[in-house]
Short mmCIF file of C-alpha atoms and ligand atoms in Angstrom, two decimals:
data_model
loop_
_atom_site.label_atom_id
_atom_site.label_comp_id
_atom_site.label_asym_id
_atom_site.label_seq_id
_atom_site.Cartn_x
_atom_site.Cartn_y
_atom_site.Cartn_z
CA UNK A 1 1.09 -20.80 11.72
CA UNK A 2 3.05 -23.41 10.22
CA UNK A 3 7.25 -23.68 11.78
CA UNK A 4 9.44 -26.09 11.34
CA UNK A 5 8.97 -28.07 14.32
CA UNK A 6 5.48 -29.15 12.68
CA UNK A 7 7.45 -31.01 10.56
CA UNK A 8 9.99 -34.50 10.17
CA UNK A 9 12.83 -33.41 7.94
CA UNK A 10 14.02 -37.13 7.95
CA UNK A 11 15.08 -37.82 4.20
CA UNK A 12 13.07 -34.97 3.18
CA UNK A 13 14.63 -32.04 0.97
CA UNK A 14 13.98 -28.65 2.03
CA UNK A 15 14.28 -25.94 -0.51
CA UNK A 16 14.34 -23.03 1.43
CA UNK A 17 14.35 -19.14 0.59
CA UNK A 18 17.30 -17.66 2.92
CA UNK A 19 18.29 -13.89 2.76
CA UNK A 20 21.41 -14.21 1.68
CA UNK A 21 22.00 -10.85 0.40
CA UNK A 22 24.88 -9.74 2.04
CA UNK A 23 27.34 -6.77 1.52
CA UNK A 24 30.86 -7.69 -0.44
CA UNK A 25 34.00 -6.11 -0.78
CA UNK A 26 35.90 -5.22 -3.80
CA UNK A 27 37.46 -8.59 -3.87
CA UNK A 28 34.35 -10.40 -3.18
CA UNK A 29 34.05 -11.50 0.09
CA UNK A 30 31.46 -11.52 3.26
CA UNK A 31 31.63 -7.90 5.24
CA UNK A 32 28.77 -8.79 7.55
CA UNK A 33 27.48 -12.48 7.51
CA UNK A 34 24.81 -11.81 9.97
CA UNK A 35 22.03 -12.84 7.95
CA UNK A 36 24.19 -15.85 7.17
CA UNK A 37 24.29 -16.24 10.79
CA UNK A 38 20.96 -15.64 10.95
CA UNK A 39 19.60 -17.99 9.29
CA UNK A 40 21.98 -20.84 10.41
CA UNK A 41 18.96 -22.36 12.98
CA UNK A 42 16.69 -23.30 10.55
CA UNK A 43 19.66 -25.34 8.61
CA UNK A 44 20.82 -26.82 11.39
CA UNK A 45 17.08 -28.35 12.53
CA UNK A 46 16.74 -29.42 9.02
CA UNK A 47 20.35 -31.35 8.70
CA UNK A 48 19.70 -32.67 12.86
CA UNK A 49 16.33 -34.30 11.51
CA UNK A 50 18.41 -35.91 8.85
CA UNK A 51 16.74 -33.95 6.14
CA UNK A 52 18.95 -32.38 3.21
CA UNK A 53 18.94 -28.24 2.54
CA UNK A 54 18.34 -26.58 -0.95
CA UNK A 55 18.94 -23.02 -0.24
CA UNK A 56 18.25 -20.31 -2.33
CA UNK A 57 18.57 -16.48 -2.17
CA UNK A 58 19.24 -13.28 -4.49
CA UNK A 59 22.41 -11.11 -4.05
CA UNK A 60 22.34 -7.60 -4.93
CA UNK A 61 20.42 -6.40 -8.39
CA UNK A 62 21.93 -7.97 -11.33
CA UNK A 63 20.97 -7.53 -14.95
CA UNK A 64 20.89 -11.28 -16.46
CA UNK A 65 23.62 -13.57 -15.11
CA UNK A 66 26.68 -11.64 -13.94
CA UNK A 67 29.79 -12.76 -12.30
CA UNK A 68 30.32 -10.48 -9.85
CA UNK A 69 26.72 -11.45 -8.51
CA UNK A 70 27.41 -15.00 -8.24
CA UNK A 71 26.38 -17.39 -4.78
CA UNK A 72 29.80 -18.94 -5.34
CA UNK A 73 31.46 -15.77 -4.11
CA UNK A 74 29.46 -16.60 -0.54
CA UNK A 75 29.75 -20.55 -0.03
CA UNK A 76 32.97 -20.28 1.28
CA UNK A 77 31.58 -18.14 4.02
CA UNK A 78 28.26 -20.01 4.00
CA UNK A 79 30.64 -23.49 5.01
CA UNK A 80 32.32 -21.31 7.63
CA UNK A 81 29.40 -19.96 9.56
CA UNK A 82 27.37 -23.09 9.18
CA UNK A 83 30.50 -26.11 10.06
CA UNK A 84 28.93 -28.15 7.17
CA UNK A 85 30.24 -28.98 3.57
CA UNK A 86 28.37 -25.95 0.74
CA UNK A 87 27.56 -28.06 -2.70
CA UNK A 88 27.21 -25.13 -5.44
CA UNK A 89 25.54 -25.28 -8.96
CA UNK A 90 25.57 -22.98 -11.93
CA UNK A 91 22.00 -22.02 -11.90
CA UNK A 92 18.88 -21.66 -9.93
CA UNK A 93 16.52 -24.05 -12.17
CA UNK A 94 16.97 -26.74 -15.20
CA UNK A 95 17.37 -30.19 -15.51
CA UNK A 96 21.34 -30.02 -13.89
CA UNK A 97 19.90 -28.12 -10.62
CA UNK A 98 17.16 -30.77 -10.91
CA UNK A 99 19.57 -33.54 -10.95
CA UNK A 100 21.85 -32.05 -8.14
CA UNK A 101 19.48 -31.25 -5.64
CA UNK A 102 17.84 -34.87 -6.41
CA UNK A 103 20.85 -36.30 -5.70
CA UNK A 104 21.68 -34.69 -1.93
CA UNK A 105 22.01 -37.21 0.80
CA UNK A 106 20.60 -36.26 4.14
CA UNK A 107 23.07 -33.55 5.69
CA UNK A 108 23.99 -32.23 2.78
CA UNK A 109 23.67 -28.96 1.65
CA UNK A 110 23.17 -27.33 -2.20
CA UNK A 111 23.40 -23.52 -2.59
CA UNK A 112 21.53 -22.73 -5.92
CA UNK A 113 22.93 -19.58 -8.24
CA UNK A 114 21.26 -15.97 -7.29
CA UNK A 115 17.46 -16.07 -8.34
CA UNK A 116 17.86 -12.68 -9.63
CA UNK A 117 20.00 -13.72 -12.80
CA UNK A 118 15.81 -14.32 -13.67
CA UNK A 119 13.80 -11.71 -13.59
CA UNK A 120 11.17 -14.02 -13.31
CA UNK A 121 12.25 -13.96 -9.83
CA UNK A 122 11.77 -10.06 -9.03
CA UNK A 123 8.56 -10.57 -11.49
CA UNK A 124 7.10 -13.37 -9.40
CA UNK A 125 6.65 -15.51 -13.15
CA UNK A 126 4.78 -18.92 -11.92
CA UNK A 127 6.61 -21.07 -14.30
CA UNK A 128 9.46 -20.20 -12.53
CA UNK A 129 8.50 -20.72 -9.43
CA UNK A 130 7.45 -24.34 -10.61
CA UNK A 131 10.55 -25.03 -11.96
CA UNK A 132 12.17 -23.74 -8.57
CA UNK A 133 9.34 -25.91 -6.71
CA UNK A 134 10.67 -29.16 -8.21
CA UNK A 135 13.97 -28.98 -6.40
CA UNK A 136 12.47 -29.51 -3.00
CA UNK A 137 9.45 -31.74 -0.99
CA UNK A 138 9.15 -29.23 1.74
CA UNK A 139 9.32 -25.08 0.95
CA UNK A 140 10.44 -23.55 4.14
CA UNK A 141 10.99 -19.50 3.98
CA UNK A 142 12.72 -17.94 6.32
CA UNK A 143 13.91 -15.04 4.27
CA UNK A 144 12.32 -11.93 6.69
CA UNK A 145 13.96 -9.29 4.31
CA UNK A 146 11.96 -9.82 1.29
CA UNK A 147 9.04 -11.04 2.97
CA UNK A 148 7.47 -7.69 1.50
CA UNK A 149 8.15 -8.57 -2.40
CA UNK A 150 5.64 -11.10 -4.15
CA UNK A 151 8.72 -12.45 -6.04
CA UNK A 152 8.78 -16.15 -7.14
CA UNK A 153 10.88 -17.67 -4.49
CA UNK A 154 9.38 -15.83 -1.61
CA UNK A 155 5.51 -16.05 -2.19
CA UNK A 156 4.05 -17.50 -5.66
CA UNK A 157 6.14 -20.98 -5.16
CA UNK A 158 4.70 -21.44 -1.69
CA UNK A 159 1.64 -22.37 -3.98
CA UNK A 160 3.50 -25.51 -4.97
CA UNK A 161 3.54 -26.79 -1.72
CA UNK A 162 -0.10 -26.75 -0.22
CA UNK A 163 0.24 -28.66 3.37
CA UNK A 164 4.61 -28.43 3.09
CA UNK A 165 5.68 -25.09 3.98
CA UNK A 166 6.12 -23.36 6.59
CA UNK A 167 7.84 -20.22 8.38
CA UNK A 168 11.97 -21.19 9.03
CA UNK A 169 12.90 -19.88 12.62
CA UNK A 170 14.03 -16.40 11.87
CA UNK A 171 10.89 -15.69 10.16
CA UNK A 172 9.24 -17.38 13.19
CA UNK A 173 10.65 -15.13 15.61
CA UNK A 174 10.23 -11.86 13.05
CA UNK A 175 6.54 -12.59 13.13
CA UNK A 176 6.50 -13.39 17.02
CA UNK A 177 8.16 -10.53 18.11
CA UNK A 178 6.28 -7.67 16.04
CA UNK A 179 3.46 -9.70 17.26
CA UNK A 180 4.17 -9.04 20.99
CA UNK A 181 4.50 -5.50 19.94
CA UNK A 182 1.05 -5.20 17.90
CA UNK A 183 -0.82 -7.49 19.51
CA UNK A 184 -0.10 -9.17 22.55
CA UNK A 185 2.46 -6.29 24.18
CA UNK A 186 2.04 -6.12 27.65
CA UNK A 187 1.03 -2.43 29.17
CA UNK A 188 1.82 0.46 28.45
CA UNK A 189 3.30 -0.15 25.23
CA UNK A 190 5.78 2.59 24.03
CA UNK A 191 6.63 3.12 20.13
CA UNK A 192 9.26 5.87 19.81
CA UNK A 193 9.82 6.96 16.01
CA UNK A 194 12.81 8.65 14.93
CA UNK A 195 14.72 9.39 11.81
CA UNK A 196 14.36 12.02 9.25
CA UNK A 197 11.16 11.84 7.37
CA UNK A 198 7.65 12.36 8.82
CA UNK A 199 6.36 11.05 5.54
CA UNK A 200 7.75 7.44 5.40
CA UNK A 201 6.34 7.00 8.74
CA UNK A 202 3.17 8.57 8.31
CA UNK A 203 0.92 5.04 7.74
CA UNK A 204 2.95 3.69 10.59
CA UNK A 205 2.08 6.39 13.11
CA UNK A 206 -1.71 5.92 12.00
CA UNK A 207 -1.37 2.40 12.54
CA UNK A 208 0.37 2.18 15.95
CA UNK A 209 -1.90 4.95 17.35
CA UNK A 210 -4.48 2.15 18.11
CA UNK A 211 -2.07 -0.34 19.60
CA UNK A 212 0.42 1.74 21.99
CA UNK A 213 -0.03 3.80 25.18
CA UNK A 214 2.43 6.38 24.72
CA UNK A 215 4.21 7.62 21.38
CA UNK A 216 7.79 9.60 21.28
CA UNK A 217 8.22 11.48 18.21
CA UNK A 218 12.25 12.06 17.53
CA UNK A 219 15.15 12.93 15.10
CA UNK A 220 14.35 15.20 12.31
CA UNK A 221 10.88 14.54 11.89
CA UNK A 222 9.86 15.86 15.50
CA UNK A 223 10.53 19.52 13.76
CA UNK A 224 7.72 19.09 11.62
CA UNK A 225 5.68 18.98 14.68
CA UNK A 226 7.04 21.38 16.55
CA UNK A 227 6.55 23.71 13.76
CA UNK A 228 3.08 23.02 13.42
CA UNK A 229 2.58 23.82 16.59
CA UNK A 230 4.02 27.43 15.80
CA UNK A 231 7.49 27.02 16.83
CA UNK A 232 10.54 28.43 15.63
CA UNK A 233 12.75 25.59 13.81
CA UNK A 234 15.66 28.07 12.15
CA UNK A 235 17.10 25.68 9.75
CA UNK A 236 15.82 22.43 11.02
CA UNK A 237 14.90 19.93 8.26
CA UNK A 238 10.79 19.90 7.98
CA UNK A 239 8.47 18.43 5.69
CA UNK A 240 6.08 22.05 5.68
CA UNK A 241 3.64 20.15 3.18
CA UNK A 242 3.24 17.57 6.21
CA UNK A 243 2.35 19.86 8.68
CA UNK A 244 -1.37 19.79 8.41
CA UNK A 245 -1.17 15.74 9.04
CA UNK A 246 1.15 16.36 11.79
CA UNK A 247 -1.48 18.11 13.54
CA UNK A 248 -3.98 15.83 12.67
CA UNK A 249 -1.83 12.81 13.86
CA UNK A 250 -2.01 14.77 17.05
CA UNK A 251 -6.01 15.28 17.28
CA UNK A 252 -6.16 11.63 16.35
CA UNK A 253 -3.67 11.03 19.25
CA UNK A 254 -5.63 12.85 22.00
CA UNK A 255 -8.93 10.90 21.05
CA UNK A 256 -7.48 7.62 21.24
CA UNK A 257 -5.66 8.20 24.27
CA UNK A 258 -2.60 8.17 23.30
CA UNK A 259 0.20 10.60 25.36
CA UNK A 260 3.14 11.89 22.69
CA UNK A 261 6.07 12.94 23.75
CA UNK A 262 8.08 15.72 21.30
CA UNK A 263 11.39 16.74 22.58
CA UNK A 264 11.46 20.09 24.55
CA UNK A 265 15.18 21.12 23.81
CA UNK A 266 17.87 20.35 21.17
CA UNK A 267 21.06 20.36 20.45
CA UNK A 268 21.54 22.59 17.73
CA UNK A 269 24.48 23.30 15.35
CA UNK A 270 25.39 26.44 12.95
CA UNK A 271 26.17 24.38 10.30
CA UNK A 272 25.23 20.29 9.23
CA UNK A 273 29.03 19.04 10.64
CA UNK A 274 30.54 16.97 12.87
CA UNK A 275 32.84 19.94 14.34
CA UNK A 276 29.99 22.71 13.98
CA UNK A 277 29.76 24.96 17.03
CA UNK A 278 26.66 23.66 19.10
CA UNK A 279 24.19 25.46 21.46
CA UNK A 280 21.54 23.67 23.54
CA UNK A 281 18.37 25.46 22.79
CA UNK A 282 14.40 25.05 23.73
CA UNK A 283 13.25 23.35 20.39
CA UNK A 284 10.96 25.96 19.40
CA UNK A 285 13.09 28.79 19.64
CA UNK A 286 15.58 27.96 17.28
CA UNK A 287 17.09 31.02 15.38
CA UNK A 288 18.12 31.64 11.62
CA UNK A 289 21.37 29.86 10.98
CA UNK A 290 21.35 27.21 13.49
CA UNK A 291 19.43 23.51 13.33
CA UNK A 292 18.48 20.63 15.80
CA UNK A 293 20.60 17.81 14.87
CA UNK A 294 20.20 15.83 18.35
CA UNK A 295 17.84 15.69 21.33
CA UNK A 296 18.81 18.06 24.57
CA UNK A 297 19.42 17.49 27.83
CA UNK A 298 15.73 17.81 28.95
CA UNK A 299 14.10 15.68 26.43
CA UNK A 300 16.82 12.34 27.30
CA UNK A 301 15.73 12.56 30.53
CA UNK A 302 11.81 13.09 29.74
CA UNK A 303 12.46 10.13 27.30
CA UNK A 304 14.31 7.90 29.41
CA UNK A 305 11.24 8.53 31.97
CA UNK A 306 8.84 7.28 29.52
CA UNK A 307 10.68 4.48 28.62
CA UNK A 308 11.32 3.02 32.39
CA UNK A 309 8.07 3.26 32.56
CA UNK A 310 7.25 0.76 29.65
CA UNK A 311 6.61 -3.29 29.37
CA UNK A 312 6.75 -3.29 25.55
CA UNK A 313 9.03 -0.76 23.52
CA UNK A 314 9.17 -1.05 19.77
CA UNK A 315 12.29 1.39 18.21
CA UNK A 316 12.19 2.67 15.16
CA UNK A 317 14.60 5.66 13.96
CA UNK A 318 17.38 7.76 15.72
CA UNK A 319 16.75 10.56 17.53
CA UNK A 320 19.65 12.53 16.08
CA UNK A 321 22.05 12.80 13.31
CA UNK A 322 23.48 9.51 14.99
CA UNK A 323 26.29 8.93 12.24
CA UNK A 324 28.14 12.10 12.98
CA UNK A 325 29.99 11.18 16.77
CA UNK A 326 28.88 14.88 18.21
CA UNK A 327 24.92 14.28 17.16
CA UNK A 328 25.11 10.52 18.46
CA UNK A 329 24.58 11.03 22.15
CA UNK A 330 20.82 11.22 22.42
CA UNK A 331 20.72 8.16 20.82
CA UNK A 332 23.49 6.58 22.51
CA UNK A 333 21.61 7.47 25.67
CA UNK A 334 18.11 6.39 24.22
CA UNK A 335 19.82 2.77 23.47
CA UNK A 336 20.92 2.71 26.92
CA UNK A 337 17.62 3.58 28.47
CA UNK A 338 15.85 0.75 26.28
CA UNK A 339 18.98 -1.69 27.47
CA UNK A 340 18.00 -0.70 31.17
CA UNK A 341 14.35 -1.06 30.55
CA UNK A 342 14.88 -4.67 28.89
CA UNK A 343 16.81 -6.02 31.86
CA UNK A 344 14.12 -5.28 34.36
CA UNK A 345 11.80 -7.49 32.32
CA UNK A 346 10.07 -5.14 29.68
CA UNK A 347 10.19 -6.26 25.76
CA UNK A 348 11.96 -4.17 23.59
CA UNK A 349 11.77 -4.77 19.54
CA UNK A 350 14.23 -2.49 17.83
CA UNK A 351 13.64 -2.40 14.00
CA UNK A 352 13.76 -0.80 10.69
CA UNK A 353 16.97 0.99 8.55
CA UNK A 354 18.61 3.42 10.34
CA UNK A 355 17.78 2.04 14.37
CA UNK A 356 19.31 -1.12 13.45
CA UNK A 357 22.32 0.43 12.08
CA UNK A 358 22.49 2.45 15.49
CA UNK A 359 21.57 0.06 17.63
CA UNK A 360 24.84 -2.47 16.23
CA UNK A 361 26.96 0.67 15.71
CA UNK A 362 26.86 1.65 19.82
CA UNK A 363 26.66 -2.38 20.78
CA UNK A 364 23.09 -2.59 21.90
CA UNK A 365 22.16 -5.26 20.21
CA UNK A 366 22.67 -7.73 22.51
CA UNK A 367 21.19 -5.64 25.77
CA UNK A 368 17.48 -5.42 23.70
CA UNK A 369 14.71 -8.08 23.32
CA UNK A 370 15.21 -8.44 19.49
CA UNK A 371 16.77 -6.69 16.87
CA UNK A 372 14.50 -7.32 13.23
CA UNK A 373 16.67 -8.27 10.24
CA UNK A 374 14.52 -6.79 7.87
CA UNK A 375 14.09 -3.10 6.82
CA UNK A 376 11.41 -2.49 4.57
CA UNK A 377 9.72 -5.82 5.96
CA UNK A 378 9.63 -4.70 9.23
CA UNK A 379 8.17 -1.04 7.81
CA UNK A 380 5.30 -2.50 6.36
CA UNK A 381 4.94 -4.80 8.90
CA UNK A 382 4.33 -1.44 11.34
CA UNK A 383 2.00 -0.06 8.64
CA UNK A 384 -0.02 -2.90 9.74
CA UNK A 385 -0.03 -5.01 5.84
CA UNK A 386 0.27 -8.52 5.83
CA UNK A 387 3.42 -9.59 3.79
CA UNK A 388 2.78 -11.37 0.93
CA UNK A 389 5.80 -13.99 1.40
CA UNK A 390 3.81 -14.37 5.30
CA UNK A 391 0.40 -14.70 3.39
CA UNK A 392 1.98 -17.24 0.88
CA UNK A 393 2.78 -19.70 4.04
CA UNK A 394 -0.41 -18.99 6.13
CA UNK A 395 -3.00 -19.93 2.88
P1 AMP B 401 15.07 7.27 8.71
O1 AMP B 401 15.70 6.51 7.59
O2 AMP B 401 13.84 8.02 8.34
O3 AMP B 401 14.93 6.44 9.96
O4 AMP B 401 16.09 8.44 9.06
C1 AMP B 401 17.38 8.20 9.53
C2 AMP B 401 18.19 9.42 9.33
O5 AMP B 401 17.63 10.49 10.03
C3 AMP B 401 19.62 9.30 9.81
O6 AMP B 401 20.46 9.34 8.71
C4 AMP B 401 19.81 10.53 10.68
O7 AMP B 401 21.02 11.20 10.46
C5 AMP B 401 18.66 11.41 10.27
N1 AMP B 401 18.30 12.38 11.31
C6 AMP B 401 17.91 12.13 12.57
N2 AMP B 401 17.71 13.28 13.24
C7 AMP B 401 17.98 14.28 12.40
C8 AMP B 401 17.96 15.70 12.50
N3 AMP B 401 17.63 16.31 13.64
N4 AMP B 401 18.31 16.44 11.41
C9 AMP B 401 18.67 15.82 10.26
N5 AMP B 401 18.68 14.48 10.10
C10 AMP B 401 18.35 13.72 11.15
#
């Protein structure tokens, strides 16, 4: 696995494919750089080895070229979070991007237009990634969030740079950390799942059965199970088509040796709202009229048991309806056990949509082992695929 420290950046020109799709406001500027921030490592190394930086990125999902989608609205807060000088160009490829980035000194740094205005890019066209490829001696991506799209900048151009490309360190430490998790996790290896949906995690559960010792089941999708099982939900959400597999994820469970853990009580509420009245209630004996929007009493402490117990903890989903304040608390209290867990030496990889959002929103993120930058990335990286942008650097 190729990273940048296999490489002298001296005079060299990386192009490199940074996620710089970040969120803007109405009057176009940076609401969250962290994926700025995040990729700010592998810019630095590159500048430090007196190497230059060609960086490119999509923002958002334009049609053709549109203004409001427009790289220049970001270089201002690209200069900020990096302390270096942003160069900016009108396009992504052509003969005055080819003359730009030909003419960056070492330390510089040239922000190319949003791929996207192409939809070569999206279509992962090679002629467009050859253009692209001409811009830079060295492809370095370290652009985790698309890492799951065979688009031209994140996989196809990699084949324009057989023995000069490699993984930038975010990417690097993506890969490393789910890694430790799959592979290399030190016993007994914990995956909790939350969230809403039994069915977008489905391939994930299948997948993780083999690698972890003990499985907690959370959040909505826990009511699929427990109605499988012949509970009594009330209004809980449940997938009923999914029940079947629930029970079969359960069989398959048992014969691999795997212990699950589905919460024993609930809070429930008489109506989906932050101010609904709220009972605690065994989880399958919910009545008519009333559903389990966080965990109870009995299953935090169960959980936090399990999770004490663990070297390696991967997170994935919250356990409750986290985004309204009175359904948060399982959660909260989930975050804290992981935090407690992490500082007496166990690894804890928190990733995937809604955990992250959770996980930032109650200030965890600095009291766990890593937090992924990648969403659907990270999913399929549980489901146990290799991403084609990862493939593109390995071959
Ligand atoms: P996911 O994207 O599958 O990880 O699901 C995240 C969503 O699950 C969040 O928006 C939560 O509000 C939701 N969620 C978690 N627990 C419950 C629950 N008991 N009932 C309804 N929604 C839930």
């Amino acid at each position: 696995m190729k990273t940048l420290n296999d490489f002298n950046f001296e005079n060299k020109k990386a192009l490199i494919r940074v996620d710089f799709n970040v969120p803007l406001n109405e009057n176009f500027e940076v609401t969250d750089a962290t994926r700025i921030i995040s990729a700010k490592p592998t810019i630095i190394k590159i500048l430090e080895d007196g190497g230059s930086c060609i960086l490119m990125s999509h923002l958002g999902r334009p049609k053709g070229f549109q203004e409001e989608f427009s790289l220049k609205h970001i270089a201002k807060k690209v200069e900020d979070v990096l302390g270096v000088e942003v160069k900016t160009v009108a396009d992504c490829i052509g003969d005055d991007v080819e003359a730009d980035a030909a003419s960056l000194q070492p330390g510089q740094i040239l922000l190319l237009e949003n791929l996207r205005f192409y939809k070569e890019e999206t279509a992962g066209d090679k002629d467009f990634a050859e253009k692209l490829s001409k811009l830079g001696d060295i492809y370095v991506n370290d652009a985790f969030g698309t890492a799951h799209r065979a688009h031209a900048s994140t996989t196809i151009v990699a084949q324009f740079f057989e023995g000069k490309k490699c993984f930038g360190s975010l990417l690097a430490q993506e890969i490393e950390s789910i890694k430790k998790v799959m592979e290399t996790g030190e016993k007994p290896v914990l995956a909790i799942l939350g969230g809403a949906k039994v069915s977008s995690k489905i391939t994930i559960i299948e997948n993780i059965l083999d690698k972890v010792d003990h499985l907690i089941i959370g959040g909505g999708m826990a009511f699929t199970f427990v109605k499988a099982q012949g509970g009594k939900i009330g209004n809980s959400i449940c997938e009923d088509d999914k029940m079947p597999l629930a029970l079969e994820i359960l069989e398959q469970a048992k014969a691999k040796n795997v212990q699950v853990h589905i919460p024993v009580d609930t809070i429930a509420a008489d109506d989906f709202s932050n101010d609904a009245n709220t009972q605690v209630l065994d989880i399958n004996e919910i009545p008519d009229g009333w559903e389990g929007v966080d965990a109870g009493p009995k299953s935090r402490a169960q959980f936090h048991d399990v999770v004490m117990q663990s070297k390696t903890i991967l997170w994935n989903g919250p356990l409750g309806v986290f985004e309204m304040e009175s359904f948060a608390n399982g959660t909260i209290e989930l975050g804290n056990s992981i935090a407690e867990a992490t500082k007496n030496g166990a690894f804890s990889l928190v990733g995937g949509g809604d955990s992250v959002a959770a996980v930032k929103q109650f200030g965890f993120e600095d009291k766990v082992s890593y937090v992924s930058t990648g969403g659907g990335a990270m999913l399929e990286s549980l489901e146990g695929k290799t991403l084609p942008g990862i493939a593109a650097i390995l071959e």
